[in-house]
mmCIF file with all atom_site columns, C-alpha atoms in Angstrom:
data_model
loop_
_atom_site.group_PDB
_atom_site.id
_atom_site.type_symbol
_atom_site.label_atom_id
_atom_site.label_alt_id
_atom_site.label_comp_id
_atom_site.label_asym_id
_atom_site.label_entity_id
_atom_site.label_seq_id
_atom_site.pdbx_PDB_ins_code
_atom_site.Cartn_x
_atom_site.Cartn_y
_atom_site.Cartn_z
_atom_site.occupancy
_atom_site.B_iso_or_equiv
_atom_site.pdbx_formal_charge
_atom_site.auth_seq_id
_atom_site.auth_comp_id
_atom_site.auth_asym_id
_atom_site.auth_atom_id
_atom_site.pdbx_PDB_model_num
ATOM 1   C CA . MET A 1 1   ? -60.896 -51.336 -30.195 1.00 0.00 ? 253 MET A CA 1
ATOM 2   C CA . ILE A 1 2   ? -58.297 -48.300 -29.703 1.00 0.00 ? 254 ILE A CA 1
ATOM 3   C CA . LYS A 1 3   ? -56.056 -50.254 -27.841 1.00 0.00 ? 255 LYS A CA 1
ATOM 4   C CA . LYS A 1 4   ? -55.969 -52.720 -30.610 1.00 0.00 ? 256 LYS A CA 1
ATOM 5   C CA . LEU A 1 5   ? -55.733 -50.262 -33.301 1.00 0.00 ? 257 LEU A CA 1
ATOM 6   C CA . SER A 1 6   ? -52.371 -48.353 -31.469 1.00 0.00 ? 258 SER A CA 1
ATOM 7   C CA . PHE A 1 7   ? -51.204 -52.153 -31.163 1.00 0.00 ? 259 PHE A CA 1
ATOM 8   C CA . ILE A 1 8   ? -51.027 -52.525 -35.042 1.00 0.00 ? 260 ILE A CA 1
ATOM 9   C CA . PHE A 1 9   ? -50.199 -48.939 -35.866 1.00 0.00 ? 261 PHE A CA 1
ATOM 10  C CA . CYS A 1 10  ? -46.960 -50.066 -33.250 1.00 0.00 ? 262 CYS A CA 1
ATOM 11  C CA . CYS A 1 11  ? -46.567 -53.125 -34.971 1.00 0.00 ? 263 CYS A CA 1
ATOM 12  C CA . LEU A 1 12  ? -46.171 -51.301 -38.708 1.00 0.00 ? 264 LEU A CA 1
ATOM 13  C CA . VAL A 1 13  ? -44.779 -48.713 -37.980 1.00 0.00 ? 265 VAL A CA 1
ATOM 14  C CA . VAL A 1 14  ? -41.792 -51.433 -36.212 1.00 0.00 ? 266 VAL A CA 1
ATOM 15  C CA . LEU A 1 15  ? -41.586 -53.685 -39.431 1.00 0.00 ? 267 LEU A CA 1
ATOM 16  C CA . THR A 1 16  ? -41.203 -51.142 -41.884 1.00 0.00 ? 268 THR A CA 1
ATOM 17  C CA . SER A 1 17  ? -39.280 -49.265 -40.775 1.00 0.00 ? 269 SER A CA 1
ATOM 18  C CA . ALA A 1 18  ? -36.769 -52.419 -39.405 1.00 0.00 ? 270 ALA A CA 1
ATOM 19  C CA . LYS A 1 19  ? -33.786 -52.509 -41.320 1.00 0.00 ? 271 LYS A CA 1
ATOM 20  C CA . VAL A 1 20  ? -33.285 -55.433 -44.115 1.00 0.00 ? 272 VAL A CA 1
ATOM 21  C CA . LYS A 1 21  ? -30.783 -57.680 -43.709 1.00 0.00 ? 273 LYS A CA 1
ATOM 22  C CA . ARG A 1 22  ? -28.884 -58.096 -46.706 1.00 0.00 ? 274 ARG A CA 1
ATOM 23  C CA . THR A 1 23  ? -28.371 -62.008 -47.744 1.00 0.00 ? 275 THR A CA 1
ATOM 24  C CA . SER A 1 24  ? -24.906 -62.875 -49.162 1.00 0.00 ? 276 SER A CA 1
ATOM 25  C CA . SER A 1 25  ? -27.012 -63.302 -52.509 1.00 0.00 ? 277 SER A CA 1
ATOM 26  C CA . ASP A 1 26  ? -27.772 -59.524 -52.165 1.00 0.00 ? 278 ASP A CA 1
ATOM 27  C CA . LYS A 1 27  ? -23.805 -59.059 -52.015 1.00 0.00 ? 279 LYS A CA 1
ATOM 28  C CA . ILE A 1 28  ? -21.245 -59.728 -55.040 1.00 0.00 ? 280 ILE A CA 1
ATOM 29  C CA . GLN A 1 29  ? -19.467 -62.305 -53.534 1.00 0.00 ? 281 GLN A CA 1
ATOM 30  C CA . TRP A 1 30  ? -15.456 -61.256 -54.190 1.00 0.00 ? 282 TRP A CA 1
ATOM 31  C CA . LEU A 1 31  ? -13.035 -63.669 -54.697 1.00 0.00 ? 283 LEU A CA 1
ATOM 32  C CA . THR A 1 32  ? -9.054  -63.560 -54.620 1.00 0.00 ? 284 THR A CA 1
ATOM 33  C CA . ILE A 1 33  ? -7.350  -63.744 -58.179 1.00 0.00 ? 285 ILE A CA 1
ATOM 34  C CA . GLN A 1 34  ? -5.721  -67.270 -56.969 1.00 0.00 ? 286 GLN A CA 1
ATOM 35  C CA . GLU A 1 35  ? -9.934  -68.391 -55.497 1.00 0.00 ? 287 GLU A CA 1
ATOM 36  C CA . ALA A 1 36  ? -10.836 -66.790 -58.741 1.00 0.00 ? 288 ALA A CA 1
ATOM 37  C CA . ALA A 1 37  ? -8.082  -69.012 -61.314 1.00 0.00 ? 289 ALA A CA 1
ATOM 38  C CA . GLN A 1 38  ? -9.165  -72.201 -59.123 1.00 0.00 ? 290 GLN A CA 1
ATOM 39  C CA . LYS A 1 39  ? -12.333 -72.194 -59.624 1.00 0.00 ? 291 LYS A CA 1
ATOM 40  C CA . GLN A 1 40  ? -12.253 -71.122 -63.476 1.00 0.00 ? 292 GLN A CA 1
ATOM 41  C CA . LYS A 1 41  ? -10.573 -74.652 -64.085 1.00 0.00 ? 293 LYS A CA 1
ATOM 42  C CA . GLU A 1 42  ? -13.070 -76.138 -62.503 1.00 0.00 ? 294 GLU A CA 1
ATOM 43  C CA . HIS A 1 43  ? -16.212 -74.548 -64.333 1.00 0.00 ? 295 HIS A CA 1
ATOM 44  C CA . PHE A 1 44  ? -15.055 -71.922 -66.754 1.00 0.00 ? 296 PHE A CA 1
ATOM 45  C CA . LYS A 1 45  ? -16.387 -68.219 -66.521 1.00 0.00 ? 297 LYS A CA 1
ATOM 46  C CA . PRO A 1 46  ? -14.307 -64.603 -67.144 1.00 0.00 ? 298 PRO A CA 1
ATOM 47  C CA . ILE A 1 47  ? -13.026 -63.350 -64.124 1.00 0.00 ? 299 ILE A CA 1
ATOM 48  C CA . TYR A 1 48  ? -14.150 -59.573 -63.759 1.00 0.00 ? 300 TYR A CA 1
ATOM 49  C CA . ILE A 1 49  ? -11.447 -57.606 -61.627 1.00 0.00 ? 301 ILE A CA 1
ATOM 50  C CA . ASP A 1 50  ? -12.072 -54.538 -59.377 1.00 0.00 ? 302 ASP A CA 1
ATOM 51  C CA . LEU A 1 51  ? -8.531  -53.201 -59.322 1.00 0.00 ? 303 LEU A CA 1
ATOM 52  C CA . TYR A 1 52  ? -8.999  -50.198 -56.646 1.00 0.00 ? 304 TYR A CA 1
ATOM 53  C CA . THR A 1 53  ? -6.768  -48.336 -54.116 1.00 0.00 ? 305 THR A CA 1
ATOM 54  C CA . ASP A 1 54  ? -7.043  -47.080 -50.673 1.00 0.00 ? 306 ASP A CA 1
ATOM 55  C CA . TRP A 1 55  ? -6.935  -43.500 -51.524 1.00 0.00 ? 307 TRP A CA 1
ATOM 56  C CA . CYS A 1 56  ? -9.514  -43.799 -54.695 1.00 0.00 ? 308 CYS A CA 1
ATOM 57  C CA . HIS A 1 57  ? -12.263 -41.108 -54.167 1.00 0.00 ? 309 HIS A CA 1
ATOM 58  C CA . TRP A 1 58  ? -14.163 -42.675 -57.200 1.00 0.00 ? 310 TRP A CA 1
ATOM 59  C CA . CYS A 1 59  ? -13.053 -46.070 -56.414 1.00 0.00 ? 311 CYS A CA 1
ATOM 60  C CA . LYS A 1 60  ? -14.967 -45.586 -53.220 1.00 0.00 ? 312 LYS A CA 1
ATOM 61  C CA . VAL A 1 61  ? -17.547 -44.366 -54.981 1.00 0.00 ? 313 VAL A CA 1
ATOM 62  C CA . MET A 1 62  ? -18.016 -47.207 -57.171 1.00 0.00 ? 314 MET A CA 1
ATOM 63  C CA . ASP A 1 63  ? -17.845 -49.435 -54.356 1.00 0.00 ? 315 ASP A CA 1
ATOM 64  C CA . LYS A 1 64  ? -20.882 -47.500 -52.472 1.00 0.00 ? 316 LYS A CA 1
ATOM 65  C CA . GLU A 1 65  ? -23.094 -46.800 -55.663 1.00 0.00 ? 317 GLU A CA 1
ATOM 66  C CA . THR A 1 66  ? -22.167 -49.420 -58.572 1.00 0.00 ? 318 THR A CA 1
ATOM 67  C CA . TYR A 1 67  ? -21.174 -52.713 -56.242 1.00 0.00 ? 319 TYR A CA 1
ATOM 68  C CA . GLN A 1 68  ? -24.123 -51.998 -54.429 1.00 0.00 ? 320 GLN A CA 1
ATOM 69  C CA . ASP A 1 69  ? -26.844 -52.361 -57.220 1.00 0.00 ? 321 ASP A CA 1
ATOM 70  C CA . ARG A 1 70  ? -28.939 -55.028 -57.999 1.00 0.00 ? 322 ARG A CA 1
ATOM 71  C CA . ASN A 1 71  ? -28.206 -55.639 -61.247 1.00 0.00 ? 323 ASN A CA 1
ATOM 72  C CA . VAL A 1 72  ? -24.514 -55.180 -61.199 1.00 0.00 ? 324 VAL A CA 1
ATOM 73  C CA . VAL A 1 73  ? -24.361 -57.639 -58.258 1.00 0.00 ? 325 VAL A CA 1
ATOM 74  C CA . ASN A 1 74  ? -26.502 -60.829 -59.793 1.00 0.00 ? 326 ASN A CA 1
ATOM 75  C CA . TYR A 1 75  ? -24.881 -60.051 -62.975 1.00 0.00 ? 327 TYR A CA 1
ATOM 76  C CA . LEU A 1 76  ? -21.608 -60.396 -61.974 1.00 0.00 ? 328 LEU A CA 1
ATOM 77  C CA . ASN A 1 77  ? -22.476 -63.218 -59.063 1.00 0.00 ? 329 ASN A CA 1
ATOM 78  C CA . ASP A 1 78  ? -23.935 -65.439 -61.765 1.00 0.00 ? 330 ASP A CA 1
ATOM 79  C CA . LYS A 1 79  ? -21.436 -64.358 -64.948 1.00 0.00 ? 331 LYS A CA 1
ATOM 80  C CA . PHE A 1 80  ? -18.308 -64.156 -63.374 1.00 0.00 ? 332 PHE A CA 1
ATOM 81  C CA . TYR A 1 81  ? -15.694 -64.707 -61.119 1.00 0.00 ? 333 TYR A CA 1
ATOM 82  C CA . ALA A 1 82  ? -15.624 -61.672 -59.384 1.00 0.00 ? 334 ALA A CA 1
ATOM 83  C CA . VAL A 1 83  ? -11.761 -60.543 -57.952 1.00 0.00 ? 335 VAL A CA 1
ATOM 84  C CA . ARG A 1 84  ? -11.214 -57.466 -55.806 1.00 0.00 ? 336 ARG A CA 1
ATOM 85  C CA . LEU A 1 85  ? -7.590  -56.549 -55.741 1.00 0.00 ? 337 LEU A CA 1
ATOM 86  C CA . ASN A 1 86  ? -5.649  -53.573 -54.766 1.00 0.00 ? 338 ASN A CA 1
ATOM 87  C CA . ALA A 1 87  ? -3.466  -52.120 -57.347 1.00 0.00 ? 339 ALA A CA 1
ATOM 88  C CA . GLU A 1 88  ? -0.704  -51.451 -54.474 1.00 0.00 ? 340 GLU A CA 1
ATOM 89  C CA . THR A 1 89  ? -0.850  -55.078 -52.857 1.00 0.00 ? 341 THR A CA 1
ATOM 90  C CA . ARG A 1 90  ? 2.445   -56.391 -51.256 1.00 0.00 ? 342 ARG A CA 1
ATOM 91  C CA . ASP A 1 91  ? 1.059   -59.978 -51.282 1.00 0.00 ? 343 ASP A CA 1
ATOM 92  C CA . THR A 1 92  ? 2.927   -61.672 -54.253 1.00 0.00 ? 344 THR A CA 1
ATOM 93  C CA . ILE A 1 93  ? 0.527   -62.531 -57.019 1.00 0.00 ? 345 ILE A CA 1
ATOM 94  C CA . THR A 1 94  ? 0.495   -65.744 -58.861 1.00 0.00 ? 346 THR A CA 1
ATOM 95  C CA . TRP A 1 95  ? -1.248  -65.782 -62.088 1.00 0.00 ? 347 TRP A CA 1
ATOM 96  C CA . LYS A 1 96  ? -0.468  -68.662 -64.719 1.00 0.00 ? 348 LYS A CA 1
ATOM 97  C CA . GLY A 1 97  ? 2.922   -69.859 -63.562 1.00 0.00 ? 349 GLY A CA 1
ATOM 98  C CA . LYS A 1 98  ? 4.390   -66.705 -62.811 1.00 0.00 ? 350 LYS A CA 1
ATOM 99  C CA . MET A 1 99  ? 4.664   -64.710 -59.943 1.00 0.00 ? 351 MET A CA 1
ATOM 100 C CA . TYR A 1 100 ? 3.710   -60.655 -59.960 1.00 0.00 ? 352 TYR A CA 1
ATOM 101 C CA . VAL A 1 101 ? 5.406   -58.974 -56.635 1.00 0.00 ? 353 VAL A CA 1
ATOM 102 C CA . TYR A 1 102 ? 5.260   -54.962 -55.320 1.00 0.00 ? 354 TYR A CA 1
ATOM 103 C CA . ASP A 1 103 ? 7.696   -52.596 -57.863 1.00 0.00 ? 355 ASP A CA 1
ATOM 104 C CA . PRO A 1 104 ? 8.479   -49.686 -54.570 1.00 0.00 ? 356 PRO A CA 1
ATOM 105 C CA . GLY A 1 105 ? 9.237   -47.664 -58.295 1.00 0.00 ? 357 GLY A CA 1
ATOM 106 C CA . TYR A 1 106 ? 5.407   -48.157 -58.921 1.00 0.00 ? 358 TYR A CA 1
ATOM 107 C CA . LYS A 1 107 ? 4.500   -48.608 -55.756 1.00 0.00 ? 359 LYS A CA 1
ATOM 108 C CA . ILE A 1 108 ? 2.306   -50.810 -56.618 1.00 0.00 ? 360 ILE A CA 1
ATOM 109 C CA . ASN A 1 109 ? 1.912   -54.869 -57.856 1.00 0.00 ? 361 ASN A CA 1
ATOM 110 C CA . THR A 1 110 ? 3.407   -55.937 -61.426 1.00 0.00 ? 362 THR A CA 1
ATOM 111 C CA . PHE A 1 111 ? 0.129   -57.660 -61.529 1.00 0.00 ? 363 PHE A CA 1
ATOM 112 C CA . THR A 1 112 ? -1.818  -54.622 -61.597 1.00 0.00 ? 364 THR A CA 1
ATOM 113 C CA . LEU A 1 113 ? 1.099   -53.339 -64.633 1.00 0.00 ? 365 LEU A CA 1
ATOM 114 C CA . TYR A 1 114 ? 0.361   -56.605 -66.414 1.00 0.00 ? 366 TYR A CA 1
ATOM 115 C CA . ILE A 1 115 ? -3.437  -56.589 -66.272 1.00 0.00 ? 367 ILE A CA 1
ATOM 116 C CA . THR A 1 116 ? -3.557  -52.908 -67.334 1.00 0.00 ? 368 THR A CA 1
ATOM 117 C CA . ASP A 1 117 ? -0.727  -53.041 -70.102 1.00 0.00 ? 369 ASP A CA 1
ATOM 118 C CA . TYR A 1 118 ? 1.271   -50.642 -67.967 1.00 0.00 ? 370 TYR A CA 1
ATOM 119 C CA . GLN A 1 119 ? -1.207  -48.038 -67.713 1.00 0.00 ? 371 GLN A CA 1
ATOM 120 C CA . PRO A 1 120 ? -2.945  -48.132 -64.447 1.00 0.00 ? 372 PRO A CA 1
ATOM 121 C CA . SER A 1 121 ? -5.419  -45.627 -63.226 1.00 0.00 ? 373 SER A CA 1
ATOM 122 C CA . PHE A 1 122 ? -8.262  -46.491 -60.381 1.00 0.00 ? 374 PHE A CA 1
ATOM 123 C CA . PRO A 1 123 ? -10.655 -47.364 -60.547 1.00 0.00 ? 375 PRO A CA 1
ATOM 124 C CA . THR A 1 124 ? -9.984  -49.931 -63.328 1.00 0.00 ? 376 THR A CA 1
ATOM 125 C CA . THR A 1 125 ? -12.023 -52.423 -64.705 1.00 0.00 ? 377 THR A CA 1
ATOM 126 C CA . VAL A 1 126 ? -10.466 -55.756 -65.769 1.00 0.00 ? 378 VAL A CA 1
ATOM 127 C CA . PHE A 1 127 ? -11.801 -58.705 -67.874 1.00 0.00 ? 379 PHE A CA 1
ATOM 128 C CA . LEU A 1 128 ? -9.727  -61.882 -68.248 1.00 0.00 ? 380 LEU A CA 1
ATOM 129 C CA . THR A 1 129 ? -11.889 -64.110 -70.481 1.00 0.00 ? 381 THR A CA 1
ATOM 130 C CA . ASP A 1 130 ? -8.875  -67.045 -71.243 1.00 0.00 ? 382 ASP A CA 1
ATOM 131 C CA . ASP A 1 131 ? -5.706  -67.783 -72.122 1.00 0.00 ? 383 ASP A CA 1
ATOM 132 C CA . LYS A 1 132 ? -5.656  -66.270 -75.898 1.00 0.00 ? 384 LYS A CA 1
ATOM 133 C CA . THR A 1 133 ? -6.987  -63.415 -75.276 1.00 0.00 ? 385 THR A CA 1
ATOM 134 C CA . ALA A 1 134 ? -4.795  -60.127 -73.806 1.00 0.00 ? 386 ALA A CA 1
ATOM 135 C CA . PRO A 1 135 ? -7.058  -58.451 -70.203 1.00 0.00 ? 387 PRO A CA 1
ATOM 136 C CA . ILE A 1 136 ? -9.169  -56.275 -71.095 1.00 0.00 ? 388 ILE A CA 1
ATOM 137 C CA . ALA A 1 137 ? -8.556  -52.834 -69.329 1.00 0.00 ? 389 ALA A CA 1
ATOM 138 C CA . LEU A 1 138 ? -11.577 -50.316 -68.480 1.00 0.00 ? 390 LEU A CA 1
ATOM 139 C CA . SER A 1 139 ? -10.423 -47.137 -66.671 1.00 0.00 ? 391 SER A CA 1
ATOM 140 C CA . GLY A 1 140 ? -12.650 -45.107 -64.789 1.00 0.00 ? 392 GLY A CA 1
ATOM 141 C CA . TYR A 1 141 ? -15.841 -45.138 -62.728 1.00 0.00 ? 393 TYR A CA 1
ATOM 142 C CA . MET A 1 142 ? -18.728 -46.609 -64.305 1.00 0.00 ? 394 MET A CA 1
ATOM 143 C CA . LYS A 1 143 ? -22.584 -46.079 -62.935 1.00 0.00 ? 395 LYS A CA 1
ATOM 144 C CA . PRO A 1 144 ? -24.541 -49.381 -63.665 1.00 0.00 ? 396 PRO A CA 1
ATOM 145 C CA . ASN A 1 145 ? -25.980 -48.102 -66.455 1.00 0.00 ? 397 ASN A CA 1
ATOM 146 C CA . GLU A 1 146 ? -22.603 -47.566 -68.079 1.00 0.00 ? 398 GLU A CA 1
ATOM 147 C CA . MET A 1 147 ? -21.053 -50.520 -67.304 1.00 0.00 ? 399 MET A CA 1
ATOM 148 C CA . GLU A 1 148 ? -23.897 -53.242 -68.366 1.00 0.00 ? 400 GLU A CA 1
ATOM 149 C CA . LEU A 1 149 ? -22.614 -53.228 -72.304 1.00 0.00 ? 401 LEU A CA 1
ATOM 150 C CA . MET A 1 150 ? -19.819 -54.868 -71.632 1.00 0.00 ? 402 MET A CA 1
ATOM 151 C CA . VAL A 1 151 ? -20.146 -56.724 -68.455 1.00 0.00 ? 403 VAL A CA 1
ATOM 152 C CA . LYS A 1 152 ? -22.718 -58.285 -70.947 1.00 0.00 ? 404 LYS A CA 1
ATOM 153 C CA . TYR A 1 153 ? -20.385 -58.192 -73.544 1.00 0.00 ? 405 TYR A CA 1
ATOM 154 C CA . VAL A 1 154 ? -17.903 -60.432 -72.049 1.00 0.00 ? 406 VAL A CA 1
ATOM 155 C CA . GLY A 1 155 ? -20.518 -61.952 -70.041 1.00 0.00 ? 407 GLY A CA 1
ATOM 156 C CA . GLU A 1 156 ? -22.585 -63.199 -72.467 1.00 0.00 ? 408 GLU A CA 1
ATOM 157 C CA . GLY A 1 157 ? -19.422 -65.015 -74.391 1.00 0.00 ? 409 GLY A CA 1
ATOM 158 C CA . ALA A 1 158 ? -20.253 -61.932 -77.098 1.00 0.00 ? 410 ALA A CA 1
ATOM 159 C CA . TYR A 1 159 ? -16.728 -61.566 -77.529 1.00 0.00 ? 411 TYR A CA 1
ATOM 160 C CA . ASN A 1 160 ? -15.846 -64.751 -79.319 1.00 0.00 ? 412 ASN A CA 1
ATOM 161 C CA . THR A 1 161 ? -18.891 -64.480 -82.054 1.00 0.00 ? 413 THR A CA 1
ATOM 162 C CA . GLN A 1 162 ? -18.526 -60.795 -83.382 1.00 0.00 ? 414 GLN A CA 1
ATOM 163 C CA . PRO A 1 163 ? -16.639 -57.205 -82.865 1.00 0.00 ? 415 PRO A CA 1
ATOM 164 C CA . PHE A 1 164 ? -17.494 -55.217 -79.960 1.00 0.00 ? 416 PHE A CA 1
ATOM 165 C CA . GLN A 1 165 ? -19.519 -52.397 -82.706 1.00 0.00 ? 417 GLN A CA 1
ATOM 166 C CA . VAL A 1 166 ? -21.593 -55.016 -83.701 1.00 0.00 ? 418 VAL A CA 1
ATOM 167 C CA . PHE A 1 167 ? -22.435 -55.998 -80.542 1.00 0.00 ? 419 PHE A CA 1
ATOM 168 C CA . GLN A 1 168 ? -22.663 -52.334 -79.202 1.00 0.00 ? 420 GLN A CA 1
ATOM 169 C CA . HIS A 1 169 ? -24.546 -51.367 -81.851 1.00 0.00 ? 421 HIS A CA 1
ATOM 170 C CA . ASN A 1 170 ? -27.144 -54.156 -80.810 1.00 0.00 ? 422 ASN A CA 1
ATOM 171 C CA . PHE A 1 171 ? -27.706 -53.391 -77.900 1.00 0.00 ? 423 PHE A CA 1
ATOM 172 C CA . HIS A 1 172 ? -30.663 -52.720 -76.018 1.00 0.00 ? 424 HIS A CA 1
ATOM 173 C CA . SER A 1 173 ? -30.650 -51.979 -72.143 1.00 0.00 ? 425 SER A CA 1
ATOM 174 C CA . SER A 1 174 ? -32.055 -53.593 -69.863 1.00 0.00 ? 426 SER A CA 1
ATOM 175 C CA . TRP A 1 175 ? -30.690 -51.643 -66.363 1.00 0.00 ? 427 TRP A CA 1
#
């Protein structure tokens, strides 16, 4: 009987201490900007861009904390085509028929300048909604609960139907 209890106890210890393997649905399905543009042609959803640099401390914190939050992961995967974009990429980016290249003067890609209205800072969250609306760029680190208002404003399509102030006034956080 004691051996049986010891065996059960050991099994419980092993099972409860084992790390749960994360599935792909537990992570944001990051795309390149080109992949997002292609998917947007097939099925429209707004594009969410995480604009970062390799040297940015707060970009790394946001990656570890905000982009690991289950509410953020589920919402971005459901409502957006999520793109991770290194602002300093030397790759040529083609967007809406225009080519963007690395600018050695600014030391960033000119697509970064376009989507931030020539006011880059890092991290920056950018929403690309449609051809009629300019990119919406929000500078700075955001915790999940700080991000919720804006991602829901865009993700629910409220930006098409009501001013942000009205949405904000009626908004109730669930994260």
